[in-house]
PDB file of C-alpha atoms in Angstrom:
ATOM      1  CA  MET A   1      52.368 114.245 116.525  1.00 54.00           C
ATOM      2  CA  ARG A   2      55.389 114.477 114.224  1.00 63.00           C
ATOM      3  CA  PHE A   3      58.211 111.932 114.346  1.00 65.00           C
ATOM      4  CA  ASP A   4      61.697 112.539 113.003  1.00 73.00           C
ATOM      5  CA  LEU A   5      62.750 109.316 111.287  1.00 72.00           C
ATOM      6  CA  THR A   6      66.120 110.619 110.077  1.00 74.00           C
ATOM      7  CA  PRO A   7      68.226 108.685 112.649  1.00 73.00           C
ATOM      8  CA  TYR A   8      66.495 105.456 111.659  1.00 71.00           C
ATOM      9  CA  ARG A   9      67.000 106.118 107.954  1.00 71.00           C
ATOM     10  CA  ARG A  10      70.752 106.473 108.533  1.00 70.00           C
ATOM     11  CA  SER A  11      71.103 103.218 110.444  1.00 73.00           C
ATOM     12  CA  THR A  12      68.888 100.922 108.361  1.00 73.00           C
ATOM     13  CA  ILE A  13      69.072  99.610 104.835  1.00 75.00           C
ATOM     14  CA  GLY A  14      66.127  98.626 102.674  1.00 73.00           C
ATOM     15  CA  PHE A  15      63.366 100.186 104.800  1.00 71.00           C
ATOM     16  CA  ASP A  16      62.935 103.370 102.736  1.00 75.00           C
ATOM     17  CA  ARG A  17      59.447 102.437 101.559  1.00 73.00           C
ATOM     18  CA  LEU A  18      58.316 101.766 105.126  1.00 76.00           C
ATOM     19  CA  PHE A  19      59.567 105.162 106.315  1.00 73.00           C
ATOM     20  CA  ASP A  20      57.962 106.868 103.306  1.00 75.00           C
ATOM     21  CA  LEU A  21      54.626 105.245 104.195  1.00 72.00           C
ATOM     22  CA  ILE A  22      54.878 106.363 107.828  1.00 75.00           C
ATOM     23  CA  GLU A  23      55.708 109.936 106.847  1.00 74.00           C
ATOM     24  CA  ALA A  24      52.947 110.066 104.197  1.00 70.00           C
ATOM     25  CA  ASN A  25      50.427 108.755 106.710  1.00 67.00           C
ATOM     26  CA  ALA A  26      51.454 111.387 109.243  1.00 65.00           C
ATOM     27  CA  ARG A  27      50.985 114.128 106.632  1.00 63.00           C
ATOM     28  CA  SER A  28      47.574 112.887 105.499  1.00 59.00           C
ATOM     29  CA  SER A  29      46.186 112.152 108.970  1.00 52.00           C
ATOM     30  CA  ALA A  30      44.985 115.750 109.287  1.00 52.00           C
ATOM     31  CA  GLU A  31      42.461 115.117 106.499  1.00 67.00           C
ATOM     32  CA  ASN A  32      39.737 112.832 107.793  1.00 79.00           C
ATOM     33  CA  TYR A  33      37.020 113.279 105.188  1.00 85.00           C
ATOM     34  CA  PRO A  34      35.254 111.126 104.238  1.00 90.00           C
ATOM     35  CA  PRO A  35      35.287 108.841 107.276  1.00 92.00           C
ATOM     36  CA  PHE A  36      35.927 105.175 106.547  1.00 94.00           C
ATOM     37  CA  ASN A  37      36.051 101.720 108.112  1.00 95.00           C
ATOM     38  CA  LEU A  38      38.657  99.112 107.286  1.00 94.00           C
ATOM     39  CA  GLU A  39      37.872  95.510 108.127  1.00 94.00           C
ATOM     40  CA  ARG A  40      39.261  92.047 107.545  1.00 94.00           C
ATOM     41  CA  VAL A  41      36.462  89.865 106.171  1.00 94.00           C
ATOM     42  CA  ALA A  42      38.505  86.655 105.793  1.00 93.00           C
ATOM     43  CA  GLU A  43      42.175  85.710 105.871  1.00 91.00           C
ATOM     44  CA  ASP A  44      42.851  87.136 102.391  1.00 91.00           C
ATOM     45  CA  ARG A  45      39.825  89.436 102.028  1.00 94.00           C
ATOM     46  CA  TYR A  46      39.423  93.021 103.187  1.00 95.00           C
ATOM     47  CA  ARG A  47      36.696  95.670 102.975  1.00 96.00           C
ATOM     48  CA  ILE A  48      36.880  99.459 102.948  1.00 96.00           C
ATOM     49  CA  THR A  49      33.628 101.294 103.675  1.00 97.00           C
ATOM     50  CA  LEU A  50      33.531 105.046 103.044  1.00 96.00           C
ATOM     51  CA  ALA A  51      30.678 107.312 104.160  1.00 94.00           C
ATOM     52  CA  VAL A  52      29.937 109.341 101.014  1.00 93.00           C
ATOM     53  CA  ALA A  53      26.454 110.652 101.759  1.00 89.00           C
ATOM     54  CA  GLY A  54      25.222 113.045  99.079  1.00 86.00           C
ATOM     55  CA  PHE A  55      27.473 111.694  96.316  1.00 91.00           C
ATOM     56  CA  ALA A  56      26.031 110.003  93.248  1.00 91.00           C
ATOM     57  CA  ARG A  57      27.773 107.099  91.543  1.00 93.00           C
ATOM     58  CA  GLU A  58      28.795 109.383  88.655  1.00 93.00           C
ATOM     59  CA  GLU A  59      30.586 111.735  91.061  1.00 93.00           C
ATOM     60  CA  ILE A  60      32.882 109.044  92.530  1.00 95.00           C
ATOM     61  CA  GLU A  61      35.912 107.554  90.809  1.00 96.00           C
ATOM     62  CA  ILE A  62      37.991 104.610  92.010  1.00 96.00           C
ATOM     63  CA  THR A  63      41.462 104.122  90.540  1.00 95.00           C
ATOM     64  CA  ALA A  64      43.644 101.124  91.372  1.00 93.00           C
ATOM     65  CA  GLN A  65      47.340 101.395  90.593  1.00 90.00           C
ATOM     66  CA  GLN A  66      50.207  99.264  91.765  1.00 85.00           C
ATOM     67  CA  ASN A  67      50.066  99.320  95.597  1.00 87.00           C
ATOM     68  CA  LEU A  68      47.729 102.340  95.614  1.00 90.00           C
ATOM     69  CA  LEU A  69      43.953 102.709  95.710  1.00 94.00           C
ATOM     70  CA  LEU A  70      42.678 106.212  95.011  1.00 95.00           C
ATOM     71  CA  VAL A  71      39.053 107.167  95.698  1.00 96.00           C
ATOM     72  CA  THR A  72      37.976 110.634  94.554  1.00 95.00           C
ATOM     73  CA  GLY A  73      34.665 112.385  94.776  1.00 94.00           C
ATOM     74  CA  LYS A  74      33.973 115.491  92.702  1.00 93.00           C
ATOM     75  CA  LYS A  75      31.009 117.618  93.692  1.00 83.00           C
ATOM     76  CA  ASP A  76      29.702 120.234  91.325  1.00 74.00           C
ATOM     77  CA  ASP A  77      29.834 123.713  92.803  1.00 65.00           C
ATOM     78  CA  LYS A  78      26.544 124.629  91.220  1.00 64.00           C
ATOM     79  CA  ALA A  79      24.019 126.503  93.317  1.00 57.00           C
ATOM     80  CA  ASP A  80      20.632 124.846  93.148  1.00 65.00           C
ATOM     81  CA  GLY A  81      18.759 127.908  94.420  1.00 70.00           C
ATOM     82  CA  ASN A  82      18.199 126.565  97.943  1.00 77.00           C
ATOM     83  CA  GLN A  83      18.795 128.909 100.848  1.00 83.00           C
ATOM     84  CA  PHE A  84      20.237 126.810 103.640  1.00 81.00           C
ATOM     85  CA  LEU A  85      20.034 128.064 107.205  1.00 88.00           C
ATOM     86  CA  HIS A  86      22.550 125.431 108.317  1.00 88.00           C
ATOM     87  CA  VAL A  87      24.765 123.106 106.279  1.00 80.00           C
ATOM     88  CA  GLY A  88      25.845 120.114 108.375  1.00 81.00           C
ATOM     89  CA  ILE A  89      26.252 117.536 105.617  1.00 78.00           C
ATOM     90  CA  ALA A  90      29.671 117.846 104.044  1.00 75.00           C
ATOM     91  CA  ASN A  91      29.274 118.617 100.384  1.00 77.00           C
ATOM     92  CA  ARG A  92      32.853 119.005  99.240  1.00 85.00           C
ATOM     93  CA  SER A  93      35.116 117.125  96.890  1.00 90.00           C
ATOM     94  CA  PHE A  94      37.580 114.647  98.366  1.00 92.00           C
ATOM     95  CA  GLU A  95      40.531 112.432  97.578  1.00 92.00           C
ATOM     96  CA  ARG A  96      41.334 109.447  99.780  1.00 92.00           C
ATOM     97  CA  ARG A  97      44.443 107.283  99.235  1.00 90.00           C
ATOM     98  CA  PHE A  98      44.996 103.758 100.517  1.00 91.00           C
ATOM     99  CA  GLU A  99      48.366 102.032 100.304  1.00 87.00           C
ATOM    100  CA  LEU A 100      47.871  98.403  99.295  1.00 90.00           C
ATOM    101  CA  ALA A 101      50.183  95.502 100.030  1.00 88.00           C
ATOM    102  CA  ASP A 102      51.639  93.432  97.224  1.00 87.00           C
ATOM    103  CA  PHE A 103      49.151  91.198  95.394  1.00 88.00           C
ATOM    104  CA  VAL A 104      46.075  93.007  96.809  1.00 91.00           C
ATOM    105  CA  PHE A 105      43.458  93.753  94.152  1.00 91.00           C
ATOM    106  CA  VAL A 106      40.047  95.402  94.049  1.00 94.00           C
ATOM    107  CA  GLU A 107      37.413  92.724  93.633  1.00 94.00           C
ATOM    108  CA  ASP A 108      34.208  94.765  93.803  1.00 95.00           C
ATOM    109  CA  ALA A 109      32.846  98.249  94.565  1.00 96.00           C
ATOM    110  CA  ARG A 110      29.253  99.113  95.480  1.00 97.00           C
ATOM    111  CA  LEU A 111      27.443 102.322  96.455  1.00 96.00           C
ATOM    112  CA  ASN A 112      24.366 101.817  98.596  1.00 95.00           C
ATOM    113  CA  ASP A 113      22.597 104.089 101.111  1.00 93.00           C
ATOM    114  CA  GLY A 114      25.437 106.616 101.141  1.00 92.00           C
ATOM    115  CA  LEU A 115      28.134 103.994 101.807  1.00 96.00           C
ATOM    116  CA  LEU A 116      30.794 103.101  99.260  1.00 97.00           C
ATOM    117  CA  VAL A 117      31.954  99.527  99.907  1.00 97.00           C
ATOM    118  CA  ILE A 118      35.187  98.378  98.242  1.00 97.00           C
ATOM    119  CA  ASP A 119      36.090  94.693  98.553  1.00 97.00           C
ATOM    120  CA  LEU A 120      39.759  93.758  98.265  1.00 95.00           C
ATOM    121  CA  VAL A 121      41.336  90.343  97.848  1.00 94.00           C
ATOM    122  CA  ARG A 122      44.929  89.226  98.267  1.00 91.00           C
ATOM    123  CA  GLU A 123      45.933  86.740  95.559  1.00 88.00           C
ATOM    124  CA  VAL A 124      49.485  85.499  95.867  1.00 83.00           C
ATOM    125  CA  PRO A 125      50.694  83.808  92.640  1.00 83.00           C
ATOM    126  CA  GLU A 126      51.503  80.110  92.917  1.00 81.00           C
ATOM    127  CA  ALA A 127      55.165  80.791  92.123  1.00 82.00           C
ATOM    128  CA  MET A 128      55.405  83.098  95.161  1.00 77.00           C
ATOM    129  CA  LYS A 129      53.711  80.757  97.657  1.00 78.00           C
ATOM    130  CA  PRO A 130      55.953  78.758  99.998  1.00 84.00           C
ATOM    131  CA  LYS A 131      56.498  75.138  99.037  1.00 85.00           C
ATOM    132  CA  THR A 132      57.160  72.191 101.310  1.00 87.00           C
ATOM    133  CA  ILE A 133      60.072  70.038 100.169  1.00 87.00           C
ATOM    134  CA  ALA A 134      59.779  66.322 100.888  1.00 87.00           C
ATOM    135  CA  ILE A 135      62.764  64.737 102.578  1.00 87.00           C
ATOM    136  CA  LYS A 136      63.606  61.346 101.084  1.00 85.00           C
ATOM    137  CA  THR A 137      65.277  58.443 102.799  1.00 85.00           C
ATOM    138  CA  GLY A 138      67.235  55.600 101.306  1.00 78.00           C
ATOM    139  CA  ALA A 139      70.680  54.803 100.012  1.00 74.00           C
ATOM    140  CA  PRO A 140      73.325  57.530 100.229  1.00 73.00           C
ATOM    141  CA  LEU A 141      74.060  59.436  97.057  1.00 71.00           C
ATOM    142  CA  ALA A 142      76.882  58.125  94.918  1.00 73.00           C
ATOM    143  CA  ALA A 143      79.917  60.375  94.516  1.00 72.00           C
ATOM    144  CA  VAL A 144      80.124  62.087  91.150  1.00 72.00           C
ATOM    145  CA  GLU A 145      83.489  61.820  89.541  1.00 74.00           C
ATOM    146  CA  ASN A 146      84.804  65.004  87.949  1.00 71.00           C
ATOM    147  CA  LYS A 147      86.292  64.222  84.498  1.00 68.00           C
ATOM    148  CA  ALA A 148      88.677  67.191  84.723  1.00 63.00           C
ATOM    149  CA  ASP A 149      90.275  65.685  87.864  1.00 58.00           C
ATOM    150  CA  THR A 150      90.750  62.285  86.181  1.00 57.00           C
ATOM    151  CA  ALA A 151      92.353  63.877  83.097  1.00 58.00           C
ATOM    152  CA  GLN A 152      94.912  65.737  85.237  1.00 61.00           C
ATOM    153  CA  ALA A 153      95.790  62.557  87.148  1.00 57.00           C
ATOM    154  CA  ALA A 154      96.603  60.680  83.917  1.00 57.00           C
TER     155      ALA A 154
END
């Protein structure tokens, strides 16, 4: 299903990235290879599991850029001399993109039994975390006298 987001783009300010993500997701939803799972392991930990049966570790590349995780698999088109009567296992190259939120980083990647598992962690810098400000009680603050006002009065 295709949505026209033009009316929303005209009436909102600062949501361009959100609309770009929605439109990019709608374009890429037709490609569903390789299948994947996305799960939340803990509050700030996530896991992507891709089914990459038939791919060796050397044929898969993971690239992490700012807010983008790119997983590519390159299969050699060499004929190994086998004569298949039926080919049901996908044996084609792929490129899968994942948009990452701010401060989400790849922690680990493992290939085991045809599953590529990518662990992600969200690490917000201390300067960006919310801080609680203590409210003090006691004597009221003394008024600060402005020296410019006193010079004009004299």
